[in-house]
């Protein structure tokens, strides 16, 4: 997933959670799943669902093929808010017995199904609830085209259990087939092989032949069309968005080629992107074969497509080799951030990658200041919502750890090592400890002194930033530093337009403006650079945050419009936090939020509710 977060989450969720340990899932290797894979584990799913836009409910059945190697009499699934209607074993006509355990706010309820030693199939008939946290139902007004409703899912981290009864741990993998029935005028797509055309009967068949963990289960239904960008890549989007989206992402094929050149073949077949309506809470979600992406990356100039590099990189780090638990999340995101910047470097050049690295380092420094004990790479989120681990620590501290290894071992040796890691652990889930072991035997043992140079355990098991962190540098940003210094000395803005060329440079410029900035200085800068009118969401977020802080009123209308139309949590949190810092700001925020909240996914509004409560 791309860039969620911001560390207030930890504070806010932390506060509502001084509750008891989850005794009911003790003994499970994954603190966020009730399942019992050591006894009985799922291997394949046949899913049959009907999508009802009237009632906002999915109903149908999940037929699980299981392995019961220990002759267990029970298999345990994770559920949250599901209405379980009946459970049947294999060809049995008779229902088997099941119980739903005590409900936990984050984990939901364990579904314990009575099985026989010989059982190979468990079929669960169920309905989702209207509150299912993974599902976002949009009215036609909330879509780009305004004519048809839309549904999309977001399963990561532990929300798959709100729409499918499953063993909801990233350490458990299964293949799946699905049949999904939708209204005739709408198209359904999943994290699988997809139809490229509307099916007039509204019945869609899907097949995912590679074993994936439950958090990569994904479904979207809406007025969608497909346009290919080359032979193996393409874009799904609402018709009004499709031409812009296909243009913006036209270089996806180049990125897939660059990625393959770095770390071996792309193993999933097609790589397509689905552009969602603006309420999607994340930048992107790496659903296999079909990245879900926010329309906020359609900047009109391809300046934000590194998001696609990120989601594509997950086809190796994350989807192919997966973090075994959410405490190992940095294995997904740190590796992906590293891989993303390597793709960017290959396709757009070293200068671009350097700028992204510096921006990443700035974000990391802020996160380190705010996250306390949660600044260890190896997380400890037992008893908490694993979304709390989705911070810049996993992404950027993870990145700089790998960058530090690259610097110590040399790029060539490190690339060979990484390629070997993706090969050896393909379609497997890996713990931090397993990775460290692999690192020791396949890289460190071959090179005396390397281990001391890197200091692996300091990076992984200690808080803060080790002193051997690889330095960052961008010539382009140094030039912006001088521009800011010049502006501070003279207060002259003329000529800035010619010297700040790219999105990254403008973003860096905005972030480098001093705390003492005044509204009248903002007005002069705005006159020269027209920032308030920008359509680039990264720029808008950074600038509007300053506008709120320094009460630059000419940007207020656009700020409000942005908050009502965009649902991406990364942009919403800093803005609402800034507004909530003063009583007048908070009153304004609450007024906007009343209008905006129905456009947000639960992943976004759950956090903002806490900020504005
Ligand atoms: Zn990611």
XYZ file of C-alpha atoms and ligand atoms in Angstrom:
614
model
C 0.000 0.000 0.000
C 1.312 3.452 -0.698
C 1.753 5.916 1.987
C -0.778 6.139 4.387
C 0.074 7.434 7.235
C 1.089 9.800 9.859
C 1.760 9.003 13.405
C -1.189 10.505 15.210
C -2.861 7.209 14.616
C -0.727 5.692 17.299
C -1.781 8.307 19.812
C -5.434 8.180 19.029
C -5.893 4.464 18.756
C -3.566 3.896 21.663
C -5.877 5.863 23.880
C -8.911 3.734 23.229
C -7.173 0.555 23.858
C -5.989 -0.144 27.306
C -7.888 -3.386 27.092
C -7.042 -6.896 27.901
C -4.863 -9.233 25.877
C -6.695 -11.286 23.290
C -6.646 -14.531 25.192
C -8.787 -16.235 22.579
C -6.057 -16.149 19.937
C -3.150 -17.085 22.139
C -0.948 -19.719 20.584
C -1.506 -18.342 17.105
C 1.771 -17.136 15.518
C -0.110 -14.113 14.191
C -1.497 -11.910 16.966
C -4.088 -10.482 14.558
C -5.774 -13.726 13.558
C -7.841 -16.241 15.515
C -7.108 -18.983 12.991
C -5.352 -22.279 13.806
C -3.278 -23.042 10.675
C -1.033 -25.494 12.540
C -4.113 -27.719 12.963
C -6.262 -26.998 9.929
C -5.479 -24.558 7.150
C -7.174 -23.231 3.998
C -5.648 -23.906 0.552
C -8.204 -22.720 -2.003
C -11.336 -20.593 -2.097
C -14.362 -20.834 -4.376
C -16.291 -17.653 -3.732
C -19.801 -16.998 -5.004
C -21.219 -13.567 -4.198
C -24.128 -11.391 -5.177
C -23.648 -7.643 -4.907
C -26.743 -5.735 -3.773
C -26.485 -1.971 -4.176
C -29.930 -1.437 -2.598
C -29.164 -3.011 0.759
C -25.363 -2.521 0.642
C -24.877 -6.203 1.344
C -22.860 -9.005 -0.232
C -24.377 -12.439 0.137
C -23.418 -15.918 -0.958
C -20.951 -18.575 -0.009
C -17.268 -19.199 0.560
C -16.326 -22.786 -0.222
C -12.924 -23.475 1.315
C -10.689 -26.384 0.382
C -8.784 -27.199 3.546
C -5.903 -29.324 4.777
C -6.457 -30.998 8.085
C -3.063 -32.632 8.628
C -3.522 -33.077 12.372
C -6.986 -34.669 12.295
C -8.280 -31.632 14.135
C -11.992 -31.492 14.972
C -12.068 -27.717 14.507
C -11.051 -25.194 11.877
C -11.073 -21.533 12.890
C -11.855 -18.604 10.575
C -11.747 -14.877 11.242
C -14.973 -12.936 10.851
C -16.076 -9.425 11.740
C -19.716 -8.448 11.520
C -20.616 -11.316 9.170
C -23.976 -13.025 9.431
C -23.176 -16.749 9.185
C -26.233 -18.569 7.871
C -25.025 -22.159 7.680
C -21.874 -24.228 7.298
C -21.675 -27.466 5.323
C -18.781 -29.952 4.987
C -18.046 -31.138 1.438
C -20.891 -33.009 -0.200
C -22.810 -33.312 3.073
C -26.358 -32.150 2.895
C -26.508 -31.849 6.625
C -25.114 -28.724 8.252
C -22.171 -28.960 10.603
C -22.098 -27.139 13.922
C -20.231 -23.885 14.458
C -19.786 -21.237 17.116
C -18.932 -17.561 16.957
C -16.656 -16.446 19.801
C -16.529 -13.257 21.794
C -16.229 -10.091 19.746
C -13.115 -7.925 19.781
C -13.211 -4.380 18.380
C -10.381 -4.928 15.874
C -10.185 -8.694 15.500
C -13.896 -9.444 15.250
C -15.012 -12.948 16.180
C -13.478 -16.403 15.664
C -15.764 -18.718 13.692
C -15.074 -22.232 14.981
C -16.373 -24.899 12.621
C -16.670 -28.516 13.656
C -14.890 -30.716 11.057
C -14.012 -34.396 10.632
C -10.501 -35.818 10.185
C -11.468 -36.562 6.579
C -12.940 -33.123 5.813
C -11.488 -31.378 2.765
C -14.219 -28.772 2.101
C -15.955 -26.281 4.323
C -18.707 -24.179 2.751
C -19.859 -21.112 4.660
C -23.093 -19.373 3.637
C -23.104 -15.778 4.817
C -24.025 -12.127 4.412
C -21.952 -9.036 5.092
C -23.276 -6.279 7.344
C -24.045 -2.732 6.252
C -21.108 -1.590 8.370
C -18.552 -3.955 6.769
C -15.355 -1.935 7.172
C -13.683 -3.217 3.996
C -16.559 -2.163 1.751
C -17.217 1.313 0.525
C -20.511 1.849 -1.255
C -20.649 5.056 -3.246
C -23.758 6.806 -4.498
C -23.705 7.954 -8.144
C -23.001 11.496 -6.873
C -19.789 10.250 -5.241
C -18.369 8.873 -8.488
C -16.629 10.693 -11.308
C -19.381 9.890 -13.828
C -22.290 10.691 -11.437
C -24.609 8.131 -13.095
C -23.991 4.785 -11.409
C -23.168 3.568 -7.911
C -19.758 2.105 -7.126
C -18.374 -0.438 -4.684
C -14.788 -1.146 -3.763
C -13.042 -3.156 -1.078
C -9.916 -2.466 0.960
C -8.852 -5.631 2.813
C -5.427 -4.689 4.186
C -4.627 -5.029 6.985
C -7.290 -7.121 8.726
C -10.490 -6.128 6.962
C -10.869 -9.114 4.595
C -12.741 -10.772 7.463
C -15.480 -8.128 7.175
C -16.469 -9.422 3.709
C -15.174 -13.007 3.547
C -14.947 -15.529 6.393
C -11.253 -16.410 6.073
C -8.063 -17.263 7.916
C -7.103 -13.619 7.850
C -3.353 -13.725 8.347
C -0.696 -12.665 5.813
C 1.119 -15.894 6.706
C -1.632 -18.048 5.156
C -1.980 -18.285 1.357
C -4.603 -19.729 -0.951
C -5.625 -19.692 -4.605
C -9.142 -18.598 -5.549
C -11.921 -18.705 -8.111
C -14.888 -16.396 -7.813
C -18.272 -15.830 -9.396
C -19.686 -12.378 -8.726
C -23.146 -11.253 -9.804
C -23.723 -7.523 -10.255
C -26.335 -5.243 -11.875
C -26.210 -5.634 -15.683
C -24.916 -2.167 -16.444
C -21.906 -2.502 -14.107
C -18.574 -4.293 -14.425
C -16.899 -6.294 -11.653
C -13.126 -6.662 -11.316
C -10.986 -8.514 -8.784
C -7.354 -9.192 -7.810
C -7.332 -11.916 -10.464
C -7.686 -12.547 -14.192
C -10.296 -10.019 -15.297
C -12.762 -9.545 -18.112
C -11.953 -6.556 -20.325
C -15.568 -6.156 -21.439
C -18.929 -5.598 -19.849
C -20.842 -8.868 -19.510
C -24.478 -8.366 -20.350
C -25.669 -11.000 -17.878
C -23.857 -9.277 -14.975
C -22.081 -12.513 -14.007
C -18.284 -12.329 -13.773
C -15.874 -15.255 -13.340
C -12.460 -14.804 -11.790
C -9.420 -16.968 -11.311
C -6.301 -16.342 -9.228
C -3.958 -19.264 -9.832
C -1.228 -18.046 -7.471
C -1.588 -18.509 -3.744
C -2.155 -15.132 -2.074
C -2.872 -14.027 1.491
C -6.370 -12.799 2.405
C -5.403 -9.098 2.578
C -4.968 -9.201 -1.208
C -8.580 -10.235 -1.805
C -10.165 -7.339 -3.661
C -13.339 -6.515 -5.556
C -14.611 -3.391 -7.278
C -17.911 -2.891 -9.090
C -18.876 0.157 -11.108
C -19.337 1.776 -14.476
C -15.922 0.681 -15.726
C -14.185 0.455 -19.046
C -10.809 -0.931 -19.992
C -8.070 0.536 -22.158
C -4.808 -1.212 -22.807
C -1.523 0.674 -22.527
C 0.525 -2.158 -24.038
C 0.265 -5.910 -24.449
C 0.361 -6.792 -20.765
C -0.655 -3.541 -19.052
C -3.829 -1.489 -19.064
C -6.211 0.732 -17.143
C -9.752 0.245 -15.816
C -11.634 3.420 -14.939
C -14.972 5.148 -15.193
C -15.494 6.293 -18.814
C -15.019 9.995 -17.965
C -11.697 9.259 -16.245
C -10.342 6.643 -18.637
C -8.649 8.792 -21.322
C -6.806 10.934 -18.734
C -5.851 7.847 -16.718
C -4.592 5.904 -19.724
C -2.433 8.878 -20.737
C -1.081 9.349 -17.215
C -0.146 5.681 -16.882
C 1.060 5.135 -20.443
C 4.571 4.295 -19.235
C 3.512 1.374 -17.040
C 4.896 -1.134 -19.519
C 8.312 0.529 -19.298
C 8.156 0.235 -15.530
C 7.334 -3.480 -15.646
C 10.273 -4.030 -18.000
C 12.599 -2.021 -15.740
C 11.438 -3.965 -12.673
C 12.022 -7.305 -14.390
C 15.491 -6.232 -15.397
C 16.281 -5.485 -11.775
C 14.828 -8.418 -9.865
C 13.595 -11.123 -12.215
C 10.401 -11.971 -14.064
C 6.977 -10.512 -13.301
C 5.132 -13.694 -12.367
C 1.487 -12.688 -12.302
C 0.551 -12.446 -16.012
C -1.150 -9.103 -16.618
C -0.479 -5.887 -14.723
C -3.466 -3.539 -14.818
C -4.464 -0.512 -12.777
C -7.965 0.345 -11.604
C -8.548 4.057 -11.019
C -11.103 4.463 -8.257
C -13.389 7.354 -7.412
C -11.725 10.020 -5.231
C -12.871 8.573 -1.892
C -10.326 5.739 -2.029
C -8.458 6.153 1.282
C -4.980 5.237 0.091
C -2.618 6.187 -2.683
C -2.724 2.724 -4.073
C -3.311 -0.841 -3.025
C -1.216 -3.568 -4.580
C -4.007 -6.020 -5.277
C -2.410 -8.743 -7.445
C -2.732 -8.220 -11.202
C -4.883 -5.134 -10.552
C -3.485 -2.253 -8.517
C -6.249 -0.087 -7.029
C -5.209 3.558 -7.363
C -6.432 6.931 -6.207
C -7.344 9.429 -8.949
C -5.247 11.983 -7.016
C -2.195 10.674 -8.888
C -3.663 11.835 -12.173
C -1.861 15.175 -12.122
C -2.018 15.664 -15.887
C 1.758 15.645 -16.287
C 2.774 12.131 -15.126
C 4.527 13.719 -12.140
C 3.030 11.395 -9.537
C 3.311 8.059 -11.313
C 5.998 6.839 -8.920
C 2.959 5.560 -7.041
C 2.549 3.019 -9.830
C 6.229 2.091 -9.479
C 5.505 1.459 -5.794
C 2.434 -0.727 -6.325
C 4.133 -2.585 -9.167
C 7.170 -3.275 -6.954
C 4.807 -4.986 -4.521
C 4.361 -7.679 -7.182
C 7.738 -8.861 -5.819
C 8.019 -7.467 -2.302
C 4.719 -8.100 -0.580
C 2.666 -10.131 -3.018
C 5.385 -12.620 -3.981
C 7.381 -12.593 -0.726
C 4.986 -11.517 2.007
C 5.350 -10.307 5.578
C 4.269 -13.245 7.752
C 2.540 -11.017 10.316
C 1.762 -7.285 10.560
C 4.663 -6.978 13.009
C 6.878 -7.702 9.976
C 5.197 -5.024 7.834
C 8.529 -3.338 7.043
C 9.420 -6.415 4.958
C 6.570 -5.427 2.630
C 6.956 -1.659 2.643
C 10.663 -1.032 3.221
C 11.588 -3.397 0.368
C 8.899 -1.895 -1.834
C 10.063 1.673 -1.200
C 13.609 0.603 -2.083
C 12.432 -1.199 -5.224
C 10.168 1.730 -6.172
C 13.110 4.165 -6.157
C 15.190 1.759 -8.211
C 12.429 1.615 -10.827
C 12.133 5.419 -10.762
C 15.897 5.705 -11.190
C 15.839 3.291 -14.152
C 12.893 4.963 -15.910
C 13.201 8.650 -14.882
C 16.848 8.978 -13.888
C 19.001 9.349 -10.795
C 18.061 12.986 -10.067
C 14.386 12.125 -9.738
C 15.139 9.187 -7.423
C 17.393 11.409 -5.291
C 14.656 13.991 -4.823
C 12.228 11.298 -3.694
C 14.837 9.955 -1.312
C 15.317 13.361 0.314
C 11.549 13.862 0.679
C 11.390 10.365 2.201
C 14.116 11.239 4.660
C 12.259 14.392 5.731
C 9.124 12.349 6.369
C 11.149 9.771 8.288
C 12.649 12.379 10.593
C 9.163 13.656 11.450
C 7.951 10.121 12.119
C 10.902 9.252 14.314
C 10.100 12.289 16.448
C 6.501 11.216 16.942
C 6.499 7.434 17.126
C 8.502 6.515 20.256
C 8.838 2.785 20.765
C 7.128 2.163 17.427
C 10.289 3.297 15.624
C 11.721 -0.239 15.689
C 11.479 -1.918 12.300
C 10.202 -5.090 13.910
C 6.830 -3.947 15.187
C 4.815 -5.068 18.159
C 1.179 -4.396 17.420
C -0.417 -7.264 19.333
C -3.584 -6.021 21.003
C -3.719 -2.981 18.719
C -5.005 -2.231 15.247
C -2.162 -3.202 12.883
C -2.935 -0.037 10.883
C -0.890 1.683 13.585
C 2.165 0.076 12.014
C 1.492 1.752 8.672
C 3.862 4.620 9.307
C 6.953 6.028 7.652
C 8.965 3.746 9.924
C 8.027 0.669 7.898
C 8.424 2.531 4.594
C 11.326 4.908 5.058
C 13.331 3.420 7.930
C 12.973 0.136 6.049
C 14.178 1.893 2.899
C 17.210 3.434 4.581
C 18.144 0.110 6.183
C 18.263 -1.516 2.751
C 20.052 1.490 1.293
C 22.645 1.174 4.065
C 23.174 -2.490 3.190
C 23.452 -1.553 -0.493
C 26.098 1.025 0.330
C 28.087 -1.392 2.510
C 27.881 -4.421 0.204
C 27.937 -2.630 -3.144
C 24.960 -2.367 -5.465
C 25.875 -5.318 -7.633
C 26.177 -7.739 -4.720
C 23.024 -6.395 -3.101
C 20.982 -6.698 -6.318
C 22.091 -10.294 -6.718
C 21.152 -10.963 -3.118
C 17.689 -9.399 -3.509
C 16.975 -11.296 -6.694
C 17.901 -14.514 -4.904
C 15.629 -13.620 -1.986
C 12.626 -13.038 -4.274
C 13.343 -16.356 -6.014
C 13.892 -18.487 -2.976
C 10.860 -17.199 -1.082
C 8.502 -16.714 -4.028
C 4.851 -17.219 -2.993
C 5.880 -17.597 0.629
C 5.442 -15.527 3.746
C 8.509 -14.547 5.730
C 9.135 -13.309 9.281
C 11.735 -10.677 10.165
C 13.815 -13.385 11.846
C 13.739 -15.561 8.727
C 14.865 -12.627 6.624
C 17.755 -11.867 8.990
C 18.874 -15.497 8.793
C 18.714 -15.371 5.005
C 20.689 -12.119 4.991
C 23.360 -13.594 7.227
C 23.915 -16.739 5.219
C 23.553 -15.232 1.743
C 25.267 -11.865 2.039
C 26.961 -11.165 5.354
C 28.758 -14.518 5.739
C 30.412 -14.008 2.341
C 31.995 -10.722 3.264
C 34.037 -10.319 6.462
C 33.370 -7.086 8.320
C 30.109 -6.377 6.477
C 28.000 -7.346 9.449
C 29.698 -4.807 11.739
C 29.451 -2.133 9.083
C 25.671 -2.584 8.808
C 24.644 -3.301 12.398
C 21.549 -5.318 11.482
C 20.054 -5.776 14.931
C 20.395 -2.074 15.771
C 18.355 -1.208 12.700
C 15.681 -3.821 13.306
C 15.278 -4.110 17.055
C 16.192 -0.655 18.362
C 14.331 2.644 18.250
C 15.488 5.744 16.385
C 17.940 6.039 13.512
C 21.368 4.346 13.548
C 24.332 6.645 12.942
C 25.485 4.716 9.867
C 22.363 5.714 7.875
C 23.204 6.309 4.218
C 23.369 10.093 3.583
C 20.931 11.775 1.203
C 21.672 14.494 -1.267
C 19.929 16.167 -4.126
C 21.603 18.792 -6.264
C 18.181 19.956 -7.466
C 17.032 20.539 -3.894
C 20.248 22.344 -2.978
C 19.348 24.838 -5.677
C 15.897 25.238 -4.096
C 17.549 25.842 -0.706
C 19.446 28.763 -2.244
C 16.225 30.072 -3.794
C 14.519 30.039 -0.411
C 17.524 31.769 1.193
C 17.435 34.422 -1.510
C 13.709 34.936 -1.090
C 14.136 35.265 2.690
C 16.788 37.926 2.191
C 14.936 39.959 -0.458
C 11.258 38.921 -0.215
C 11.278 38.984 -4.050
C 9.238 36.336 -5.826
C 9.759 37.379 -9.439
C 11.523 34.661 -11.391
C 10.648 31.778 -9.072
C 8.382 30.376 -11.781
C 11.329 29.838 -14.128
C 13.475 28.171 -11.508
C 11.023 25.736 -9.905
C 10.227 23.273 -12.662
C 8.988 19.979 -11.247
C 6.434 18.807 -8.697
C 9.179 17.586 -6.363
C 10.965 20.916 -6.497
C 7.777 22.831 -5.754
C 6.916 20.452 -2.922
C 10.362 20.863 -1.428
C 10.115 24.637 -1.809
C 6.778 24.769 0.042
C 8.167 22.601 2.848
C 11.270 24.775 3.122
C 9.278 27.979 3.737
C 9.890 29.357 7.252
C 7.528 29.089 10.241
C 7.340 32.895 10.299
C 5.587 32.954 6.916
C 2.772 35.511 6.707
C -0.443 35.491 4.710
C 0.778 38.453 2.650
C 3.997 36.617 1.780
C 1.907 33.618 0.767
C -0.133 35.892 -1.483
C 3.003 37.097 -3.291
C 4.329 33.562 -3.741
C 0.922 32.459 -4.960
C 0.800 35.306 -7.474
C 4.074 34.082 -8.969
C 3.534 30.309 -8.773
C -0.290 29.930 -8.814
C -0.096 27.202 -6.168
C -3.635 27.550 -4.807
C -5.001 26.637 -8.248
C -2.779 23.549 -8.559
C -4.473 20.279 -9.499
C -1.648 18.250 -8.026
C -2.801 16.681 -4.763
C 0.663 16.531 -3.164
C 1.142 20.240 -3.775
C -2.400 21.078 -2.738
C -2.067 19.252 0.580
C 1.253 20.909 1.473
C 0.096 24.398 0.432
C -3.376 24.267 1.997
C -1.821 23.086 5.275
C 0.304 26.259 5.253
C -2.755 28.318 4.290
C -4.610 27.054 7.370
C -1.584 27.595 9.626
C -0.934 31.158 8.440
C -4.576 32.046 7.747
C -4.094 32.682 4.052
C -7.785 33.066 3.250
C -7.657 33.164 -0.582
C -6.896 29.416 -0.423
C -9.807 28.523 1.884
C -12.394 27.804 -0.801
C -10.030 25.434 -2.630
C -9.077 23.808 0.677
C -12.709 23.081 1.397
C -13.288 21.731 -2.094
C -10.220 19.498 -1.737
C -11.398 18.077 1.600
C -14.873 17.343 0.268
C -13.650 15.664 -2.907
C -10.561 13.738 -1.858
C -10.684 10.741 0.477
C -7.009 9.839 0.588
C -6.015 9.657 4.242
C -2.461 10.787 3.661
C -3.802 14.190 2.551
C -6.735 14.481 4.930
C -4.906 13.921 8.206
C -2.379 16.767 8.067
C -5.082 19.202 6.956
C -7.638 18.265 9.603
C -4.901 18.163 12.257
C -3.776 21.643 11.290
C -7.339 22.943 11.377
C -8.021 21.307 14.737
C -5.089 23.203 16.260
C -7.170 26.359 16.822
C -10.804 26.723 18.005
C -11.885 28.653 14.870
C -10.057 26.192 12.656
C -11.711 23.280 14.391
C -15.182 24.809 13.999
C -14.484 25.251 10.287
C -13.171 21.690 10.031
C -16.291 20.263 11.677
C -18.496 22.207 9.294
C -16.610 20.831 6.248
C -16.439 17.354 7.730
C -20.237 17.139 7.939
C -20.337 17.436 4.160
C -17.211 15.418 3.457
C -17.503 12.421 5.787
C -19.987 10.486 3.594
C -17.349 10.583 0.834
C -14.672 8.938 2.978
C -13.838 5.261 3.510
C -13.936 3.986 7.113
C -10.139 3.774 7.042
C -10.104 7.564 6.698
C -13.078 8.638 8.812
C -12.219 6.406 11.770
C -9.020 8.407 12.206
C -10.555 11.826 11.496
C -13.415 11.162 13.948
C -10.714 10.975 16.614
C -9.076 14.228 15.499
C -12.318 16.202 15.509
C -14.149 14.604 18.420
Zn 3.197 -0.253 -0.251
